mmCIF file of C-alpha atoms and ligand atoms in Angstrom:
data_model
loop_
_atom_site.group_PDB
_atom_site.id
_atom_site.type_symbol
_atom_site.label_atom_id
_atom_site.label_comp_id
_atom_site.label_asym_id
_atom_site.label_seq_id
_atom_site.Cartn_x
_atom_site.Cartn_y
_atom_site.Cartn_z
ATOM 1 C CA MET A 1 4.150 23.881 128.998
ATOM 2 C CA SER A 2 3.172 27.532 129.021
ATOM 3 C CA SER A 3 4.158 29.784 131.881
ATOM 4 C CA GLN A 4 1.507 31.547 133.921
ATOM 5 C CA ALA A 5 2.604 34.823 132.291
ATOM 6 C CA GLU A 6 1.850 33.366 128.848
ATOM 7 C CA LEU A 7 -1.523 32.036 129.976
ATOM 8 C CA LYS A 8 -2.349 35.473 131.407
ATOM 9 C CA GLN A 9 -1.473 37.070 128.078
ATOM 10 C CA TYR A 10 -3.745 34.631 126.185
ATOM 11 C CA LEU A 11 -6.498 35.167 128.750
ATOM 12 C CA GLU A 12 -6.352 38.953 128.426
ATOM 13 C CA PHE A 13 -6.457 38.676 124.656
ATOM 14 C CA ALA A 14 -9.443 36.302 124.783
ATOM 15 C CA ILE A 15 -11.289 38.645 127.151
ATOM 16 C CA SER A 16 -10.825 41.626 124.851
ATOM 17 C CA LEU A 17 -11.821 39.525 121.820
ATOM 18 C CA ALA A 18 -14.956 38.256 123.592
ATOM 19 C CA LYS A 19 -15.963 41.818 124.464
ATOM 20 C CA ASP A 20 -15.621 42.935 120.830
ATOM 21 C CA ALA A 21 -17.537 39.867 119.622
ATOM 22 C CA GLY A 22 -20.160 40.596 122.280
ATOM 23 C CA GLN A 23 -20.651 44.078 120.833
ATOM 24 C CA MET A 24 -21.387 42.475 117.447
ATOM 25 C CA ILE A 25 -24.004 40.251 119.112
ATOM 26 C CA ARG A 26 -25.556 43.254 120.909
ATOM 27 C CA ASP A 27 -25.716 45.229 117.641
ATOM 28 C CA ALA A 28 -27.319 42.286 115.830
ATOM 29 C CA THR A 29 -29.868 41.915 118.635
ATOM 30 C CA GLN A 30 -30.775 45.609 118.377
ATOM 31 C CA LYS A 31 -31.231 45.173 114.635
ATOM 32 C CA ARG A 32 -33.281 42.049 115.231
ATOM 33 C CA LEU A 33 -35.535 43.838 117.738
ATOM 34 C CA SER A 34 -36.326 46.550 115.217
ATOM 35 C CA SER A 35 -37.107 44.081 112.430
ATOM 36 C CA THR A 36 -40.019 41.761 111.695
ATOM 37 C CA SER A 37 -37.944 39.481 109.482
ATOM 38 C CA SER A 38 -36.623 36.064 110.480
ATOM 39 C CA GLN A 39 -34.604 35.589 107.309
ATOM 40 C CA PHE A 40 -31.330 35.916 109.158
ATOM 41 C CA VAL A 41 -31.573 32.214 110.041
ATOM 42 C CA VAL A 42 -29.334 30.791 107.335
ATOM 43 C CA LYS A 43 -29.512 27.026 107.661
ATOM 44 C CA TYR A 44 -32.232 24.573 108.500
ATOM 45 C CA ASP A 45 -30.506 21.209 107.975
ATOM 46 C CA ASN A 46 -31.964 20.287 111.320
ATOM 47 C CA PRO A 47 -34.913 22.547 112.268
ATOM 48 C CA THR A 48 -33.851 22.402 115.925
ATOM 49 C CA ASP A 49 -30.196 23.324 115.248
ATOM 50 C CA LEU A 50 -30.190 26.932 114.069
ATOM 51 C CA VAL A 51 -27.426 29.024 112.519
ATOM 52 C CA THR A 52 -27.657 32.746 111.785
ATOM 53 C CA GLU A 53 -25.663 35.228 109.741
ATOM 54 C CA THR A 54 -24.438 36.632 113.045
ATOM 55 C CA ASP A 55 -22.957 33.251 114.112
ATOM 56 C CA GLN A 56 -20.991 33.244 110.860
ATOM 57 C CA ALA A 57 -19.934 36.904 111.028
ATOM 58 C CA VAL A 58 -18.808 36.678 114.656
ATOM 59 C CA GLU A 59 -16.805 33.499 114.010
ATOM 60 C CA LYS A 60 -15.125 35.078 110.963
ATOM 61 C CA PHE A 61 -14.187 38.116 113.068
ATOM 62 C CA ILE A 62 -12.756 36.005 115.915
ATOM 63 C CA LYS A 63 -10.892 33.680 113.571
ATOM 64 C CA GLU A 64 -9.272 36.562 111.676
ATOM 65 C CA ARG A 65 -8.201 38.348 114.861
ATOM 66 C CA LEU A 66 -6.731 35.143 116.281
ATOM 67 C CA SER A 67 -4.870 34.212 113.121
ATOM 68 C CA SER A 68 -3.381 37.687 112.712
ATOM 69 C CA THR A 69 -2.264 37.809 116.366
ATOM 70 C CA PHE A 70 -1.191 34.174 116.798
ATOM 71 C CA PRO A 71 -0.494 32.910 113.259
ATOM 72 C CA GLU A 72 1.041 29.675 114.505
ATOM 73 C CA HIS A 73 -2.000 28.722 116.607
ATOM 74 C CA LYS A 74 -4.724 26.339 115.379
ATOM 75 C CA PHE A 75 -8.436 27.070 115.259
ATOM 76 C CA ILE A 76 -11.574 24.937 115.676
ATOM 77 C CA GLY A 77 -14.887 26.776 115.357
ATOM 78 C CA GLU A 78 -18.506 25.696 115.131
ATOM 79 C CA GLU A 79 -19.243 27.471 111.846
ATOM 80 C CA THR A 80 -15.882 26.590 110.280
ATOM 81 C CA MET A 81 -16.569 22.911 111.012
ATOM 82 C CA ALA A 82 -20.118 23.293 109.671
ATOM 83 C CA GLU A 83 -18.595 24.438 106.378
ATOM 84 C CA GLY A 84 -16.802 21.070 106.240
ATOM 85 C CA VAL A 85 -13.332 22.335 107.214
ATOM 86 C CA GLN A 86 -11.632 19.570 109.217
ATOM 87 C CA SER A 87 -9.030 20.657 111.744
ATOM 88 C CA GLU A 88 -6.620 18.236 113.266
ATOM 89 C CA PHE A 89 -6.472 18.406 117.069
ATOM 90 C CA THR A 90 -2.819 18.467 118.097
ATOM 91 C CA ASP A 91 -0.678 19.514 121.041
ATOM 92 C CA ALA A 92 -0.269 22.968 119.450
ATOM 93 C CA PRO A 93 -2.160 25.883 121.021
ATOM 94 C CA THR A 94 -5.685 25.534 119.631
ATOM 95 C CA TRP A 95 -8.488 28.053 119.997
ATOM 96 C CA ILE A 96 -11.907 26.368 120.210
ATOM 97 C CA VAL A 97 -14.696 28.846 119.583
ATOM 98 C CA ASP A 98 -18.468 29.035 119.567
ATOM 99 C CA PRO A 99 -19.405 32.496 118.242
ATOM 100 C CA ILE A 100 -22.926 32.246 119.690
ATOM 101 C CA ASP A 101 -23.708 29.495 122.153
ATOM 102 C CA GLY A 102 -27.455 29.663 122.617
ATOM 103 C CA THR A 103 -28.306 30.426 118.995
ATOM 104 C CA THR A 104 -31.932 29.394 119.584
ATOM 105 C CA ASN A 105 -32.136 32.009 122.360
ATOM 106 C CA PHE A 106 -30.520 34.558 120.038
ATOM 107 C CA VAL A 107 -33.131 33.856 117.357
ATOM 108 C CA HIS A 108 -35.844 34.510 119.952
ATOM 109 C CA SER A 109 -34.070 37.588 121.363
ATOM 110 C CA HIS A 110 -33.791 35.745 124.690
ATOM 111 C CA PRO A 111 -30.762 37.091 126.586
ATOM 112 C CA TYR A 112 -29.053 33.762 127.440
ATOM 113 C CA VAL A 113 -26.508 33.876 124.630
ATOM 114 C CA ALA A 114 -22.744 33.673 124.962
ATOM 115 C CA VAL A 115 -19.595 33.878 122.936
ATOM 116 C CA SER A 116 -17.296 31.074 124.058
ATOM 117 C CA ILE A 117 -13.533 31.201 123.494
ATOM 118 C CA GLY A 118 -11.370 28.363 124.795
ATOM 119 C CA LEU A 119 -7.695 27.579 124.337
ATOM 120 C CA THR A 120 -6.070 24.155 124.622
ATOM 121 C CA ILE A 121 -2.349 23.567 124.889
ATOM 122 C CA GLY A 122 -1.036 20.007 124.812
ATOM 123 C CA LYS A 123 -4.717 19.064 124.236
ATOM 124 C CA GLU A 124 -5.608 20.372 127.698
ATOM 125 C CA PRO A 125 -8.126 23.235 128.074
ATOM 126 C CA VAL A 126 -6.121 26.004 129.796
ATOM 127 C CA VAL A 127 -7.895 29.302 129.048
ATOM 128 C CA GLY A 128 -11.622 29.958 128.892
ATOM 129 C CA VAL A 129 -13.785 33.032 128.369
ATOM 130 C CA VAL A 130 -17.576 32.941 128.198
ATOM 131 C CA TYR A 131 -19.149 36.343 127.652
ATOM 132 C CA CYS A 132 -22.913 36.910 127.816
ATOM 133 C CA PRO A 133 -23.207 40.308 126.096
ATOM 134 C CA LEU A 134 -26.932 40.801 126.624
ATOM 135 C CA MET A 135 -26.506 40.404 130.395
ATOM 136 C CA ASP A 136 -22.987 41.854 130.452
ATOM 137 C CA GLU A 137 -21.626 38.874 132.391
ATOM 138 C CA LEU A 138 -18.095 37.797 131.586
ATOM 139 C CA TYR A 139 -16.741 34.536 132.987
ATOM 140 C CA SER A 140 -13.025 33.921 132.611
ATOM 141 C CA ALA A 141 -10.345 31.561 133.845
ATOM 142 C CA ALA A 142 -6.881 30.284 133.104
ATOM 143 C CA LYS A 143 -5.287 27.181 134.543
ATOM 144 C CA GLY A 144 -3.819 27.981 137.955
ATOM 145 C CA LEU A 145 -5.046 31.586 137.882
ATOM 146 C CA GLY A 146 -8.579 31.167 139.250
ATOM 147 C CA ALA A 147 -12.011 31.861 137.762
ATOM 148 C CA TYR A 148 -13.750 35.215 137.793
ATOM 149 C CA LEU A 149 -17.027 36.898 136.974
ATOM 150 C CA ASN A 150 -16.544 40.296 135.344
ATOM 151 C CA GLU A 151 -12.798 40.014 136.022
ATOM 152 C CA THR A 152 -13.108 40.890 139.719
ATOM 153 C CA ILE A 153 -15.543 38.533 141.478
ATOM 154 C CA SER A 154 -13.820 35.299 142.428
ATOM 155 C CA LEU A 155 -15.742 32.098 141.674
ATOM 156 C CA PRO A 156 -17.475 30.169 143.104
ATOM 157 C CA MET A 157 -19.785 32.675 144.728
ATOM 158 C CA VAL A 158 -21.841 29.981 146.491
ATOM 159 C CA ARG A 159 -19.893 27.606 148.742
ATOM 160 C CA SER A 160 -22.629 25.732 150.623
ATOM 161 C CA PRO A 161 -22.114 21.987 151.206
ATOM 162 C CA LEU A 162 -23.154 19.508 148.556
ATOM 163 C CA GLU A 163 -25.059 16.719 150.311
ATOM 164 C CA ASP A 164 -27.209 14.563 148.054
ATOM 165 C CA LEU A 165 -28.719 14.607 144.565
ATOM 166 C CA SER A 166 -32.151 15.083 146.158
ATOM 167 C CA GLN A 167 -30.933 18.536 147.320
ATOM 168 C CA CYS A 168 -29.595 19.545 143.916
ATOM 169 C CA LEU A 169 -30.611 21.930 141.164
ATOM 170 C CA VAL A 170 -29.634 20.234 137.898
ATOM 171 C CA ALA A 171 -29.029 21.908 134.531
ATOM 172 C CA THR A 172 -29.720 19.890 131.414
ATOM 173 C CA GLU A 173 -31.019 20.534 127.896
ATOM 174 C CA ALA A 174 -33.444 19.137 125.353
ATOM 175 C CA GLY A 175 -30.631 19.353 122.771
ATOM 176 C CA SER A 176 -31.143 19.324 119.035
ATOM 177 C CA ASP A 177 -31.474 15.535 118.523
ATOM 178 C CA ARG A 178 -35.212 14.853 118.805
ATOM 179 C CA THR A 179 -35.135 11.334 117.362
ATOM 180 C CA PRO A 180 -37.258 9.114 119.618
ATOM 181 C CA GLU A 181 -34.344 6.842 120.548
ATOM 182 C CA VAL A 182 -32.491 9.841 122.030
ATOM 183 C CA PHE A 183 -35.317 12.125 123.110
ATOM 184 C CA ASP A 184 -37.331 9.442 124.954
ATOM 185 C CA LYS A 185 -34.269 8.554 127.032
ATOM 186 C CA LYS A 186 -33.782 12.210 127.996
ATOM 187 C CA ILE A 187 -37.427 12.495 129.045
ATOM 188 C CA ASP A 188 -37.136 9.258 131.068
ATOM 189 C CA PHE A 189 -33.992 10.636 132.700
ATOM 190 C CA ILE A 190 -35.835 13.795 133.749
ATOM 191 C CA ARG A 191 -38.725 11.718 135.127
ATOM 192 C CA THR A 192 -36.312 9.662 137.262
ATOM 193 C CA LEU A 193 -34.289 12.694 138.339
ATOM 194 C CA LEU A 194 -37.322 14.645 139.535
ATOM 195 C CA GLY A 195 -39.762 11.869 140.432
ATOM 196 C CA GLN A 196 -40.726 10.992 143.994
ATOM 197 C CA LYS A 197 -38.522 8.562 145.911
ATOM 198 C CA GLN A 198 -41.452 6.190 146.468
ATOM 199 C CA CYS A 199 -41.638 5.915 142.653
ATOM 200 C CA HIS A 200 -37.862 5.201 142.468
ATOM 201 C CA GLY A 201 -37.066 8.792 141.556
ATOM 202 C CA LYS A 202 -34.189 10.856 142.934
ATOM 203 C CA GLN A 203 -36.519 13.744 143.724
ATOM 204 C CA ALA A 204 -33.931 16.420 142.902
ATOM 205 C CA HIS A 205 -35.001 19.989 143.703
ATOM 206 C CA SER A 206 -35.573 20.917 140.034
ATOM 207 C CA ILE A 207 -34.046 21.307 136.606
ATOM 208 C CA ARG A 208 -32.886 24.390 134.675
ATOM 209 C CA CYS A 209 -32.280 24.783 130.927
ATOM 210 C CA THR A 210 -30.593 28.014 129.907
ATOM 211 C CA GLY A 211 -30.319 26.996 126.238
ATOM 212 C CA SER A 212 -26.535 27.388 126.297
ATOM 213 C CA ALA A 213 -24.123 24.688 127.424
ATOM 214 C CA ALA A 214 -21.503 27.347 128.172
ATOM 215 C CA ILE A 215 -23.886 29.363 130.353
ATOM 216 C CA ASN A 216 -25.106 26.206 132.121
ATOM 217 C CA MET A 217 -21.512 25.422 133.004
ATOM 218 C CA CYS A 218 -20.893 28.979 134.203
ATOM 219 C CA THR A 219 -23.823 28.588 136.628
ATOM 220 C CA ILE A 220 -21.914 25.548 137.956
ATOM 221 C CA ALA A 221 -18.771 27.690 138.278
ATOM 222 C CA LYS A 222 -20.782 30.328 140.124
ATOM 223 C CA GLY A 223 -22.245 27.648 142.395
ATOM 224 C CA VAL A 224 -25.895 28.606 141.809
ATOM 225 C CA VAL A 225 -26.581 25.289 140.022
ATOM 226 C CA ASP A 226 -25.189 22.044 141.461
ATOM 227 C CA VAL A 227 -24.999 19.633 138.517
ATOM 228 C CA TYR A 228 -24.949 19.920 134.721
ATOM 229 C CA TRP A 229 -25.452 16.923 132.468
ATOM 230 C CA GLU A 230 -25.785 16.964 128.704
ATOM 231 C CA VAL A 231 -25.231 14.570 125.826
ATOM 232 C CA GLY A 232 -25.067 15.919 122.283
ATOM 233 C CA CYS A 233 -23.325 19.274 122.472
ATOM 234 C CA TRP A 234 -19.851 19.873 121.083
ATOM 235 C CA GLU A 235 -16.324 20.836 122.049
ATOM 236 C CA TRP A 236 -16.878 24.508 121.107
ATOM 237 C CA ASP A 237 -19.835 24.650 123.534
ATOM 238 C CA VAL A 238 -17.722 23.477 126.489
ATOM 239 C CA ALA A 239 -13.974 24.058 125.849
ATOM 240 C CA ALA A 240 -13.908 27.452 127.564
ATOM 241 C CA ALA A 241 -16.359 26.581 130.336
ATOM 242 C CA VAL A 242 -14.424 23.443 131.350
ATOM 243 C CA VAL A 243 -11.545 25.698 132.462
ATOM 244 C CA ILE A 244 -13.911 28.069 134.260
ATOM 245 C CA VAL A 245 -15.653 25.240 136.162
ATOM 246 C CA ARG A 246 -12.370 23.590 137.173
ATOM 247 C CA GLU A 247 -10.776 26.850 138.312
ATOM 248 C CA ALA A 248 -13.929 27.493 140.363
ATOM 249 C CA GLY A 249 -13.384 24.194 142.215
ATOM 250 C CA GLY A 250 -15.834 22.127 140.168
ATOM 251 C CA ILE A 251 -15.230 18.888 138.308
ATOM 252 C CA VAL A 252 -16.043 18.025 134.682
ATOM 253 C CA VAL A 253 -16.092 14.348 133.733
ATOM 254 C CA SER A 254 -17.699 12.242 131.037
ATOM 255 C CA GLY A 255 -21.485 12.375 130.882
ATOM 256 C CA ASP A 256 -21.579 8.807 129.610
ATOM 257 C CA ASN A 257 -23.478 6.306 131.727
ATOM 258 C CA LYS A 258 -20.267 4.614 132.871
ATOM 259 C CA ARG A 259 -18.359 5.547 136.024
ATOM 260 C CA ASP A 260 -15.276 7.449 134.890
ATOM 261 C CA LEU A 261 -13.630 10.123 136.971
ATOM 262 C CA SER A 262 -10.857 10.925 134.512
ATOM 263 C CA PRO A 263 -10.815 14.443 133.049
ATOM 264 C CA VAL A 264 -13.461 14.821 130.371
ATOM 265 C CA ASN A 265 -12.637 14.320 126.698
ATOM 266 C CA ILE A 266 -13.985 17.617 125.330
ATOM 267 C CA PHE A 267 -14.603 15.910 121.969
ATOM 268 C CA GLY A 268 -16.751 13.236 123.600
ATOM 269 C CA ARG A 269 -20.118 15.060 123.311
ATOM 270 C CA LYS A 270 -21.094 13.890 126.848
ATOM 271 C CA TYR A 271 -20.520 16.116 129.839
ATOM 272 C CA LEU A 272 -21.155 15.938 133.576
ATOM 273 C CA ALA A 273 -20.119 18.893 135.740
ATOM 274 C CA ILE A 274 -20.460 19.218 139.504
ATOM 275 C CA ARG A 275 -19.972 22.478 141.370
ATOM 276 C CA ALA A 276 -17.404 23.161 144.081
ATOM 277 C CA ALA A 277 -18.147 21.361 147.339
ATOM 278 C CA GLN A 278 -16.748 20.923 150.825
ATOM 279 C CA ASP A 279 -14.564 18.045 149.578
ATOM 280 C CA GLN A 280 -14.030 15.909 146.492
ATOM 281 C CA GLN A 281 -15.809 12.913 148.048
ATOM 282 C CA SER A 282 -19.049 14.925 148.097
ATOM 283 C CA GLN A 283 -18.647 15.737 144.398
ATOM 284 C CA ILE A 284 -17.962 12.070 143.619
ATOM 285 C CA LYS A 285 -21.057 11.020 145.588
ATOM 286 C CA ILE A 286 -23.238 13.270 143.379
ATOM 287 C CA ALA A 287 -21.518 11.964 140.225
ATOM 288 C CA GLU A 288 -22.210 8.369 141.383
ATOM 289 C CA GLN A 289 -25.877 9.224 141.978
ATOM 290 C CA MET A 290 -26.061 10.707 138.483
ATOM 291 C CA TRP A 291 -24.393 7.661 136.901
ATOM 292 C CA GLU A 292 -27.127 5.493 138.461
ATOM 293 C CA ILE A 293 -29.716 7.244 136.284
ATOM 294 C CA ILE A 294 -27.846 8.586 133.228
ATOM 295 C CA PRO A 295 -29.093 6.671 130.177
ATOM 296 C CA GLU A 296 -26.892 5.210 127.470
ATOM 297 C CA ILE A 297 -27.217 7.623 124.552
ATOM 298 C CA ASN A 298 -25.338 7.438 121.295
ATOM 299 C CA ALA A 299 -23.835 10.800 120.253
ATOM 300 C CA PRO A 300 -21.862 10.000 117.098
ATOM 301 C CA ARG A 301 -19.535 12.347 115.278
ATOM 302 C CA LYS A 302 -17.186 12.400 112.364
ATOM 303 C CA PRO A 303 -13.816 11.724 113.970
ATOM 304 C CA VAL A 304 -11.506 14.696 114.449
ATOM 305 C CA PRO A 305 -7.974 13.428 113.835
ATOM 306 C CA GLY A 306 -6.223 13.305 117.195
ATOM 307 C CA GLY A 307 -9.248 14.597 119.032
ATOM 308 C CA PHE A 308 -11.591 11.728 119.600
ATOM 309 C CA GLU A 309 -11.005 8.143 120.520
ATOM 310 C CA PRO A 310 -14.147 6.101 119.937
HETATM 311 C C1 IPD B 401 -26.311 24.542 121.627
HETATM 312 C C2 IPD B 401 -26.509 24.952 123.057
HETATM 313 C C3 IPD B 401 -27.587 24.114 123.710
HETATM 314 C C4 IPD B 401 -27.279 22.647 123.631
HETATM 315 C C5 IPD B 401 -27.042 22.245 122.197
HETATM 316 C C6 IPD B 401 -25.932 23.097 121.590
HETATM 317 P P1 IPD B 401 -25.528 26.363 119.843
HETATM 318 O O1 IPD B 401 -25.260 25.265 121.038
HETATM 319 O O2 IPD B 401 -25.331 24.845 123.788
HETATM 320 O O3 IPD B 401 -27.709 24.414 125.071
HETATM 321 O O4 IPD B 401 -28.365 21.917 124.139
HETATM 322 O O5 IPD B 401 -26.650 20.875 122.193
HETATM 323 O O6 IPD B 401 -25.687 22.695 120.271
HETATM 324 O O7 IPD B 401 -26.063 25.578 118.689
HETATM 325 O O8 IPD B 401 -26.478 27.366 120.355
HETATM 326 O O9 IPD B 401 -24.156 26.883 119.583
#
């Protein structure tokens, strides 16, 4: 296992890398704002799952910097996987990267975009950096070293008690799978989550969708959102943020509709995160209330050797 000094070294490197990648995203946004073209969207396999030239350029930059600095480390990235490159998930240090989480926001010049850089060692997420360059917010954490906003503000910022799902603000997303068998279940879930108690709803305060799984999870780390649930995103969307949420006192478990309090499988495509609370029982109570209403949704994937047990 790595020492805290090693983790700190990886964390500092990831922070500096995220800042440089963030500058690329800022430059591309400036270019985008002064252009009337939308041709920088490069792939429309699924019209609700966008990829841009900037996603590809930022991932290439991050991958090259990582492999020249840590040649023995492994790499899993959204765009590399999209090109059909299969990486085996092993105990070796593995960087898991989303160059732009919130690509749909990026395409619309909406500021909720983030570069997400996570590191696993022994298959456990241990370092995470999520940088939102258009808002200049940098979330970072390493196992045992705490979670921070902009490197100085300790997370969570909000520490009020967590009482009941009816008092919660819940982050979730439409996601890119709009097939009726998936989408209808998500809409039904939202109806039950927000609906009045006399209509068998949980009457939660409201929902929020930032358009970025990583940013949603950082709002959990901050404490300004109470619960995040999503089915259908990927390990690169959450690998970094899992560390940030945990170091900020939150929990991240499976977002499947079965009660399971074991640490989340980041390759599982189903995520439930609860913010820091007065005690773990209060977090478990909210998770139980969510499991009562979370639908069974299939989120298949091509297996990653060593990374996903069906
Ligand atoms: C997407 C975002 C979005 C989530 C999707 C992800 P991308 O990542 O995290 O919030 O709903 O499932 O794929 O495509 O912008 O990297």
